[in-house]
Coordinates of C-alpha atoms in Angstrom, one line a residue:
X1 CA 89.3 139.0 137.6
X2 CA 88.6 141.6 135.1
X3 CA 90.2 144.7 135.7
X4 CA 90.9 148.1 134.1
X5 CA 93.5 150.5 135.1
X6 CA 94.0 154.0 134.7
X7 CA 97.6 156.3 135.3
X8 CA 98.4 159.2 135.6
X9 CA 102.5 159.8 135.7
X10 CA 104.5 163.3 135.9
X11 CA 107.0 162.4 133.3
X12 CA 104.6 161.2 130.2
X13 CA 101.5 161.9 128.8
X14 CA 99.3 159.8 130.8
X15 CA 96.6 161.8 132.2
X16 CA 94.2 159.2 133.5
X17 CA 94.8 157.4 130.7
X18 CA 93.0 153.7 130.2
X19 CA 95.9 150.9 130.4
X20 CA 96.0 147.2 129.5
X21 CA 97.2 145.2 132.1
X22 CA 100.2 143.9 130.2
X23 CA 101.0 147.9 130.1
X24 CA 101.7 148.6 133.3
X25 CA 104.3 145.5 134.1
X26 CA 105.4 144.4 130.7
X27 CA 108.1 142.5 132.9
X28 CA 106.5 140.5 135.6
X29 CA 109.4 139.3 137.6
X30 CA 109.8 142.8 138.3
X31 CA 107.3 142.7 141.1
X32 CA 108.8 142.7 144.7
X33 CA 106.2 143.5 146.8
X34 CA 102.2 143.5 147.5
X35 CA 99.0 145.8 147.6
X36 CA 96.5 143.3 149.1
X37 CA 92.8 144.6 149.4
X38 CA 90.1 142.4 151.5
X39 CA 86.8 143.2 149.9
X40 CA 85.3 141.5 153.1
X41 CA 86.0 143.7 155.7
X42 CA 84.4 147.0 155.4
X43 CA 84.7 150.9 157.6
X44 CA 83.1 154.2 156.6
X45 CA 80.2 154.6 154.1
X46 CA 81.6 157.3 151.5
X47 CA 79.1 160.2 151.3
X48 CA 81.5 161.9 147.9
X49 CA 83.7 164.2 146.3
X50 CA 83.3 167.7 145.1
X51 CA 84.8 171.6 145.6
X52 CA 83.5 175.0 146.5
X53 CA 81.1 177.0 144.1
X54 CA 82.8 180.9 144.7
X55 CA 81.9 183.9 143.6
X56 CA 86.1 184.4 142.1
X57 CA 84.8 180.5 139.9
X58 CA 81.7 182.1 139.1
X59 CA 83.2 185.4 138.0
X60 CA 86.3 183.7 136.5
X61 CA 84.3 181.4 133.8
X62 CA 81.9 184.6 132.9
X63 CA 85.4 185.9 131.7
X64 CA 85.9 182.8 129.0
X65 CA 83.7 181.6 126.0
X66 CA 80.4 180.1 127.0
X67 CA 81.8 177.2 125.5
X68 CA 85.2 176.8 128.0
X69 CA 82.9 177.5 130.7
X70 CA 80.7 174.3 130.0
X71 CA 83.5 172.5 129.6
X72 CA 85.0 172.9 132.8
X73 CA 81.1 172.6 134.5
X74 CA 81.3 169.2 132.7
X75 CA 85.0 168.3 133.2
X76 CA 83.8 168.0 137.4
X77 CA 80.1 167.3 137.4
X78 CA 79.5 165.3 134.0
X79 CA 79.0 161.9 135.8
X80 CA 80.1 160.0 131.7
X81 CA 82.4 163.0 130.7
X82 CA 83.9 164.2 133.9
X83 CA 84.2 163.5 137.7
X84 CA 80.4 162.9 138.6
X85 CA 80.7 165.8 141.9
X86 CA 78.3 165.2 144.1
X87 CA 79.5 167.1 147.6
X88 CA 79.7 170.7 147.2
X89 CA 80.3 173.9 149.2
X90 CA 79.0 177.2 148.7
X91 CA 80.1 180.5 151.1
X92 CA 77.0 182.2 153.0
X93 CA 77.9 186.1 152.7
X94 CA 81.0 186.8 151.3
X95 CA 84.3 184.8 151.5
X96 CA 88.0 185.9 150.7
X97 CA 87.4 184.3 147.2
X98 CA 84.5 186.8 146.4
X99 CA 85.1 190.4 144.7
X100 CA 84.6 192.3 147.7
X101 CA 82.6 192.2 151.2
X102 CA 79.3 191.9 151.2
X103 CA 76.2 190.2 153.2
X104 CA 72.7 189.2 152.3
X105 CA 71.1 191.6 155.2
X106 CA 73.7 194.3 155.7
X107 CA 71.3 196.8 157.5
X108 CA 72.3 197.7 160.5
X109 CA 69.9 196.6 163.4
X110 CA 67.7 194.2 161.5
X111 CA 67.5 191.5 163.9
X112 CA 64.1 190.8 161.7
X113 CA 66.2 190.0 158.5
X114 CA 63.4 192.0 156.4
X115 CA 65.8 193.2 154.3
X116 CA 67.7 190.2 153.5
X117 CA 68.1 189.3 149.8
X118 CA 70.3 187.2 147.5
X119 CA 70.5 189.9 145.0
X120 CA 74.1 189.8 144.7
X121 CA 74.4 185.7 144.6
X122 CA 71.6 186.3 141.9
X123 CA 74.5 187.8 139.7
X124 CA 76.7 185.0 139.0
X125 CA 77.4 182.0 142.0
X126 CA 73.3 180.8 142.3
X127 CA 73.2 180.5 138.1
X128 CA 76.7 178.8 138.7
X129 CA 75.2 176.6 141.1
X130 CA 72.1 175.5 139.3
X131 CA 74.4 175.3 135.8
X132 CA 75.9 172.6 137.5
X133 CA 73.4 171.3 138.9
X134 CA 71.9 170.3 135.8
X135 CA 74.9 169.0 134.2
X136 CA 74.8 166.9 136.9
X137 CA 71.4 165.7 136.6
X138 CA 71.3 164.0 140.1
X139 CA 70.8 165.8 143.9
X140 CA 74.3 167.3 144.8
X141 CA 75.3 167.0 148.6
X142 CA 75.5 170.8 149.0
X143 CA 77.2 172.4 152.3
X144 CA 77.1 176.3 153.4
X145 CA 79.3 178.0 155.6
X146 CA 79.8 181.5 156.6
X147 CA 83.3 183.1 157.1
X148 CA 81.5 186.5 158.6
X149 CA 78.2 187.6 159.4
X150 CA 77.4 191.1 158.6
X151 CA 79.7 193.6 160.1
X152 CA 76.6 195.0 162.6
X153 CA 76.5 191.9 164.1
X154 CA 79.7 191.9 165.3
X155 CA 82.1 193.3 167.9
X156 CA 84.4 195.3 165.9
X157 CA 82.3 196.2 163.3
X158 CA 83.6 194.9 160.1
X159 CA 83.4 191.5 158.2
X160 CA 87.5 191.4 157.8
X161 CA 89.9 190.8 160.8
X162 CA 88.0 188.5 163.0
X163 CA 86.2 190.0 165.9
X164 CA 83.4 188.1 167.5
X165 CA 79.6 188.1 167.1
X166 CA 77.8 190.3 169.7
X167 CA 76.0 188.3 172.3
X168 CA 72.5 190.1 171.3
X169 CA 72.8 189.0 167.9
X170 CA 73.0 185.4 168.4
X171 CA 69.2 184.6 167.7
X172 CA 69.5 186.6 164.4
X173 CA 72.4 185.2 163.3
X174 CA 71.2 181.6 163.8
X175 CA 67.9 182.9 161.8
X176 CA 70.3 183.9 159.1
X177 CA 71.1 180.5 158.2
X178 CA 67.6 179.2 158.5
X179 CA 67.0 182.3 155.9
X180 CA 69.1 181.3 153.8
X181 CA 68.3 178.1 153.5
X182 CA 64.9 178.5 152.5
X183 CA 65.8 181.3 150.0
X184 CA 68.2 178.6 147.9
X185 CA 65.4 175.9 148.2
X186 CA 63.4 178.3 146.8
X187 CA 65.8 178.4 143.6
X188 CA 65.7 174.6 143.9
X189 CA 68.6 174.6 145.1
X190 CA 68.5 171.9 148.2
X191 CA 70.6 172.2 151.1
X192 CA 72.4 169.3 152.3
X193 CA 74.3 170.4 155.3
X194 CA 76.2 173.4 156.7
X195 CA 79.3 174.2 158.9
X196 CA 78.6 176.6 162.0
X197 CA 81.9 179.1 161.3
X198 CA 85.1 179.2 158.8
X199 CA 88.2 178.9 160.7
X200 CA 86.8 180.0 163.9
X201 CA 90.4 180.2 165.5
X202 CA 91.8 182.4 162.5
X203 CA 91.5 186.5 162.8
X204 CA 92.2 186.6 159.0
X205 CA 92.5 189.9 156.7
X206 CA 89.4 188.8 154.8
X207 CA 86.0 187.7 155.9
X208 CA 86.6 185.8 159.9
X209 CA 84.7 185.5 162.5
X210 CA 86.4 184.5 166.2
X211 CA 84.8 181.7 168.0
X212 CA 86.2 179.6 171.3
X213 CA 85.7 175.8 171.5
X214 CA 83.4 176.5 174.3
X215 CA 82.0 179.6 172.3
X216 CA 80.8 178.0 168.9
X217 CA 79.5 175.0 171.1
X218 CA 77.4 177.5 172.8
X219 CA 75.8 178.7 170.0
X220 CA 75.6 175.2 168.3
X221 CA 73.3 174.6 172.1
X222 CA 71.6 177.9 172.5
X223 CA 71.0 179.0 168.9
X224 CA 72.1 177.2 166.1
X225 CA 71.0 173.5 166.8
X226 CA 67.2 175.1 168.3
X227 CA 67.1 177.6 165.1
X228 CA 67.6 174.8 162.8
X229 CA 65.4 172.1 164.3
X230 CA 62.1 174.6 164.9
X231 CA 62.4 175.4 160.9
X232 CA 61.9 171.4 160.0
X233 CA 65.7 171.6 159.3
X234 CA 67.0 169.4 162.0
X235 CA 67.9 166.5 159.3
X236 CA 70.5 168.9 157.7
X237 CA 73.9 167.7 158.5
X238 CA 75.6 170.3 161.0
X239 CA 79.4 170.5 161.5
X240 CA 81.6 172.0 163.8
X241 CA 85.6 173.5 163.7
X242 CA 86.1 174.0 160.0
X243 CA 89.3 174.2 160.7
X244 CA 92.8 172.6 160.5
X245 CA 93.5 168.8 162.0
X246 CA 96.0 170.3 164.1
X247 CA 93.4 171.7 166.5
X248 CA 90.7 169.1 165.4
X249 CA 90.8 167.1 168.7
X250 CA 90.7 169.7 171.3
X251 CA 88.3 172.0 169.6
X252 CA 85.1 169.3 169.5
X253 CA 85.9 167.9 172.4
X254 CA 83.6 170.3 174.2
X255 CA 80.5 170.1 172.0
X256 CA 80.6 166.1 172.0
X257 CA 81.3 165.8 175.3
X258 CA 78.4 167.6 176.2
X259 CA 74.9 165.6 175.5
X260 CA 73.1 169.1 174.8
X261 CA 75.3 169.9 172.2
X262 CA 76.6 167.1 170.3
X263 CA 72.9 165.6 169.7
X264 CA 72.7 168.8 167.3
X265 CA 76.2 167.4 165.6
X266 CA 76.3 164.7 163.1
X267 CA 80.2 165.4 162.8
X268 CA 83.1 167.9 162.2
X269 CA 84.6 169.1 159.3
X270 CA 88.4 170.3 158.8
X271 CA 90.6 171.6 156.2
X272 CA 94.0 170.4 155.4
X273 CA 96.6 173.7 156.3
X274 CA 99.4 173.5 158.6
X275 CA 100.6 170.3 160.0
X276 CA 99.1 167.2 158.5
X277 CA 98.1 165.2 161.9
X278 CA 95.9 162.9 160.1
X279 CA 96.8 161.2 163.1
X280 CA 94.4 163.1 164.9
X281 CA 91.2 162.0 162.5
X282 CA 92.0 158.5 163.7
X283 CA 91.9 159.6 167.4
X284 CA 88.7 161.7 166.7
X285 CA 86.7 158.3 165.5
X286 CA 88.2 156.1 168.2
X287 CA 87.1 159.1 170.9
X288 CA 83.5 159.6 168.9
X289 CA 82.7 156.7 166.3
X290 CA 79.4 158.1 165.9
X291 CA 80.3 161.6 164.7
X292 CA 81.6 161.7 161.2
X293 CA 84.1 163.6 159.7
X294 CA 84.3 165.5 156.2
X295 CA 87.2 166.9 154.5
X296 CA 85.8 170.9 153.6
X297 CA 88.4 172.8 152.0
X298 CA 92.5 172.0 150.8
X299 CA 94.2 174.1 148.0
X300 CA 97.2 175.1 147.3
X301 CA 98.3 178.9 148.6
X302 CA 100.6 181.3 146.9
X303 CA 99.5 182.0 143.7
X304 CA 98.1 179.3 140.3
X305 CA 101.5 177.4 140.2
X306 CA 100.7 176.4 137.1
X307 CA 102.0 173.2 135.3
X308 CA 103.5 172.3 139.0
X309 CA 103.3 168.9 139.4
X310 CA 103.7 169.1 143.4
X311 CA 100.3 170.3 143.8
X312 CA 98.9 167.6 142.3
X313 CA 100.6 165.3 144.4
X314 CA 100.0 167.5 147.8
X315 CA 96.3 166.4 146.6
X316 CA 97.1 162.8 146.3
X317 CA 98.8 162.6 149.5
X318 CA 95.8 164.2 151.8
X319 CA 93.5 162.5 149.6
X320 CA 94.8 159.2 150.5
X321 CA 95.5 159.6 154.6
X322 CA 92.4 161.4 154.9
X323 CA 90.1 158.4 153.3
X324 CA 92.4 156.3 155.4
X325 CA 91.8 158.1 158.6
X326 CA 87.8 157.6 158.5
X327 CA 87.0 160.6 156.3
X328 CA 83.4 160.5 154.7
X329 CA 83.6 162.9 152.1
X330 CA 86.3 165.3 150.6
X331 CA 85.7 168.8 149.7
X332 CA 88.0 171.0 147.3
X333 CA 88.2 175.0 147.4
X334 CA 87.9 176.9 144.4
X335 CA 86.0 174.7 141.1
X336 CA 87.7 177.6 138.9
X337 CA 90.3 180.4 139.1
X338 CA 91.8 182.7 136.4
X339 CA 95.2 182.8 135.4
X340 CA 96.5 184.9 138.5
X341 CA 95.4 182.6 141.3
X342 CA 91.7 184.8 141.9
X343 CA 90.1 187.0 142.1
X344 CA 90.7 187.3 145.8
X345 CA 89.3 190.4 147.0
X346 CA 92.5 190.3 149.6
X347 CA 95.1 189.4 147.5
X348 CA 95.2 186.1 149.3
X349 CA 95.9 183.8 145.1
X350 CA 95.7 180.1 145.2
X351 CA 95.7 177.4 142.6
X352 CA 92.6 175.5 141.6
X353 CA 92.3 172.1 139.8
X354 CA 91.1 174.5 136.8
X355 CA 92.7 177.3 135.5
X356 CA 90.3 179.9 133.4
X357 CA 93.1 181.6 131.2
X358 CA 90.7 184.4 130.4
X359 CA 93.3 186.9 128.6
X360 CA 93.2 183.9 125.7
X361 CA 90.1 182.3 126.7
X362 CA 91.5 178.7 127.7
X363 CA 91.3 175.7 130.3
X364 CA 94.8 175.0 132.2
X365 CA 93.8 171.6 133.4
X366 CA 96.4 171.0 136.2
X367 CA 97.9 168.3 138.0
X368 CA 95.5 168.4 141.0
X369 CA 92.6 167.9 138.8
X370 CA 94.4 164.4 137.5
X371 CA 94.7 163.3 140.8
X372 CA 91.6 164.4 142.4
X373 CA 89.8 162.3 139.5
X374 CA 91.8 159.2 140.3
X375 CA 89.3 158.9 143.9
X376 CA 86.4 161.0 142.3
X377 CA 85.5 159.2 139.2
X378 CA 85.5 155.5 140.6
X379 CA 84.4 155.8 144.2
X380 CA 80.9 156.4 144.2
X381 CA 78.6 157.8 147.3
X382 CA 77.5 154.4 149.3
X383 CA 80.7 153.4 148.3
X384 CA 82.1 151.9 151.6
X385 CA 86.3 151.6 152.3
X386 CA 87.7 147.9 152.1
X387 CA 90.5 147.0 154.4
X388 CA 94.1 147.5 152.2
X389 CA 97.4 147.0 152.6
X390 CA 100.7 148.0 151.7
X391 CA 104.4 146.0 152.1
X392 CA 106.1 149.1 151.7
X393 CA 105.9 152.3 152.6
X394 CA 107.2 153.7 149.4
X395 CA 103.6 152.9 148.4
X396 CA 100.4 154.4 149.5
X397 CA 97.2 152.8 149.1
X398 CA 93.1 152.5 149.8
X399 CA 90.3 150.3 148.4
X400 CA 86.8 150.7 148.5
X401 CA 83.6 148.3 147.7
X402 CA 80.8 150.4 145.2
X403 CA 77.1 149.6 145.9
X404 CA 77.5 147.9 142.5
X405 CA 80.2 145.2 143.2
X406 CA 83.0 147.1 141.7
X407 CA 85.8 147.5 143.7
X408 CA 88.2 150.4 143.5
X409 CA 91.8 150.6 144.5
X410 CA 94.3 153.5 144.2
X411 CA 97.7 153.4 144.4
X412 CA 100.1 156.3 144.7
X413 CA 103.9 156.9 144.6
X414 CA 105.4 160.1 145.4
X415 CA 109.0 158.2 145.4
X416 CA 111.6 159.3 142.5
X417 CA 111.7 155.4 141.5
X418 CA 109.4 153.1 140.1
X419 CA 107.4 151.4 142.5
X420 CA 106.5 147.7 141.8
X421 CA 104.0 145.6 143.3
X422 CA 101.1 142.5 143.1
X423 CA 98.4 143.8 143.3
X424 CA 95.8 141.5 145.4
X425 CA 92.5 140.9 145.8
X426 CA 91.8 137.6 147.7
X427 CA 93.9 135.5 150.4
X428 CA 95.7 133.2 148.3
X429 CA 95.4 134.7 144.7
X430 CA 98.7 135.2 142.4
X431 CA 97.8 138.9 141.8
X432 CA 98.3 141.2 139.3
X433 CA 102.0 142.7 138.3
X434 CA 102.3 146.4 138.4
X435 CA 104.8 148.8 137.5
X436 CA 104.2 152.2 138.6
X437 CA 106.1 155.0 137.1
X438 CA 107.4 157.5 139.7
X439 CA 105.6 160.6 140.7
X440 CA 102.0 158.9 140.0
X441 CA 99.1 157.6 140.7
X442 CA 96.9 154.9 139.6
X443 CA 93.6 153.4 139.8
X444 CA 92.4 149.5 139.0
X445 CA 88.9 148.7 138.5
X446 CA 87.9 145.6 139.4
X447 CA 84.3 144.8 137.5
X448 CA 81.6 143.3 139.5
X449 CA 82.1 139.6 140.2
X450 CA 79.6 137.7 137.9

């Protein structure tokens, strides 16, 4: 079995760095326990990995050298020099993470949308959006949701501090997305599927809209799901909640319950604040095995933390158990932030896997952006998740089989030891000896079977 392996580790230089097998267990009666992977039994089809094109990433990398700001374009969607990103999210009207409020038809009373226009995405996120694109050079799996519509469309008159959308401008809202839609297709700029509201149960500072479970499944029913299908846009992949996993259970349980509404669903997306509950993932595919879910948004809050090597591992950790939990794709926030953690138009600074340092016009590559590449470069979309197994718990682990034979297994440790282990790929076979380092991650690469 040929096999290449790649670590990253907190206390050395290795930053997804290529190792030889005799590397990574130089000692091989130091092995006392097993990482088995069964490449015959198979779950979820992987759809891919990506983050969020902002207007605070696309304002961030206009404030560095051309040069830095193609690097970090090719650092996540170079599929030979970077990560390959092929499942992105983009806001619809503003976000928290854009320089102020703002919405693409913010005329009061026009229901008729005549004046909507993507002047201000024309500024800096949509040539974001199609630089990456073409760095890319293959269709990206891009997602839109809206954290507000425009503040005349909804109950307390403003795009900030939740408040609801007003019952009479349901049928215009649920235009609004079809608008939009068309208007980025027009940019070539393809849509591959949207979310219905932002953390509908949060009445945040910034952009928030309030919906119930019973509420955003009604529109979904009523508006949404009709809108979307009478525009030829019925194929686009619509998800509910948005939201936290804590929640995740009761909040669809509404919408797929009810035959009306879940035939407009092909699944729910979540985010990864406040208690982890993977748990619940698992018990919203044994309840729905037909309705996917999708990872949508994870950073971490509180400003860039940067050189922290926590965050990285935060990363590693929700990676892992979502994958494990029946996830088919996982979304980061922010591409790109600047050195304070923003711009965030409400003060609200977070980290991103990329730092723009735009006072000295550098890239702080930080520890999330190791370990987000340790799933992102190797599992591919088609990719689907092999049965894996661990014999201790001081390991975490998951396996997946590419369209093109290779099969792909991660291990992390978040212990303050070194972990050791055989890692195996068949019933019966002897294995391979690894030593991993503590606080890290690694991938092996197994090539294609001849």
């Amino acid at each position: 079995m040929t096999i290449d392996h790649y670590l990253t580790a907190r206390d050395t230089g290795d930053r997804l760095s290529s190792k030889k097998t005799e590397d990574l267990c130089p000692a091989k009666n130091c092995v006392d326990s097993s990482v088995s992977v069964f490449p015959d039994i198979l779950f979820q089809t992987w759809e891919g990995f990506g983050g969020a094109w902002t207007e605070a990433t696309a304002d961030a990398l206009s404030r560095v050298s051309p040069e830095n700001r193609s690097r970090a374009l090719r650092a996540y969607f170079d599929p030979k020099e970077g990560f390959g990103y092929d499942l992105c999210r983009t806001h619809m009207n503003s976000c928290d993470f854009a320089l102020g409020n703002y919405a693409c038809c913010d005329q009061p009373g026009d229901s008729g949308l005549t004046s909507f226009s993507l002047e201000r995405e024309s500024k800096l996120l949509l040539p974001l959006i199609q630089d990456s694109l073409a760095i890319r050079g293959e269709p990206v799996k891009l997602f839109i949701s809206p954290w507000s519509p425009p503040a005349w469309m909804k109950d307390n008159g403003e795009m900030n501090h939740g408040g609801k959308l007003r019952e009479e401008c349901r049928t215009a809202w649920a235009a609004y997305y079809v608008r939009f839609i068309r208007e980025l297709e027009a940019r070539s700029i393809p849509v591959w599927g949207l979310t219905v509201q932002n953390e509908p149960a949060a009445r945040q500072v910034w952009d928030s809209c309030l919906y119930s479970a019973e509420e955003e499944a009604a529109f979904v029913r009523e508006h949404l799901g009709p809108a979307l299908a009478a525009a030829g846009y019925g194929h686009l992949k619509l998800m509910i909640w948005d939201h936290n996993r804590d929640e995740l259970v009761r909040r669809i349980h509404p919408a797929y319950t009810d035959p009306a509404t879940a035939q407009f669903l092909w699944g729910a997306a979540f985010h990864w604040y406040g208690d982890l509950k993977h748990s619940n993932l698992q018990l919203a595919h044994d309840a729905w095995p037909d309705k996917k879910l999708l990872a949508s948004e994870g950073c971490q809050e509180g400003g860039p933390h940067i050189g922290a090597w926590e965050t990285g591992e935060r990363y590693g950790k929700n990676i892992m158990r979502d994958i494990n939990n029946w996830t088919v794709g996982w979304c980061d926030w922010n591409l790109v932030l600047d050195e304070t953690g923003g711009p965030n138009h409400v003060g609200n600074l977070c980290s991103a896997p990329i730092l723009a340092d735009t006072e000295n016009d550098r890239l702080l590559f930080q520890s999330s952006y190791y370990y987000i590449g340790h799933f992102a470069r190797w599992i591919r979309p088609g990719a689907r998740r092999a049965l894996c197994t661990t014999t201790r718990d001081a390991v975490e682990a998951t396996a997946f089989l590419n369209q093109d034979g290779s099969l792909v297994t991660v291990v992390l440790n978040l212990t303050d030891i070194e972990q050791s282990y055989n890692l195996v790929r068949q019933p019966g076979e002897a294995g391979v000896p690894v030593c991993l380092p503590p606080h890290s991650i690694v991938t092996h690469v197994a090539a294609p079977e001849a």
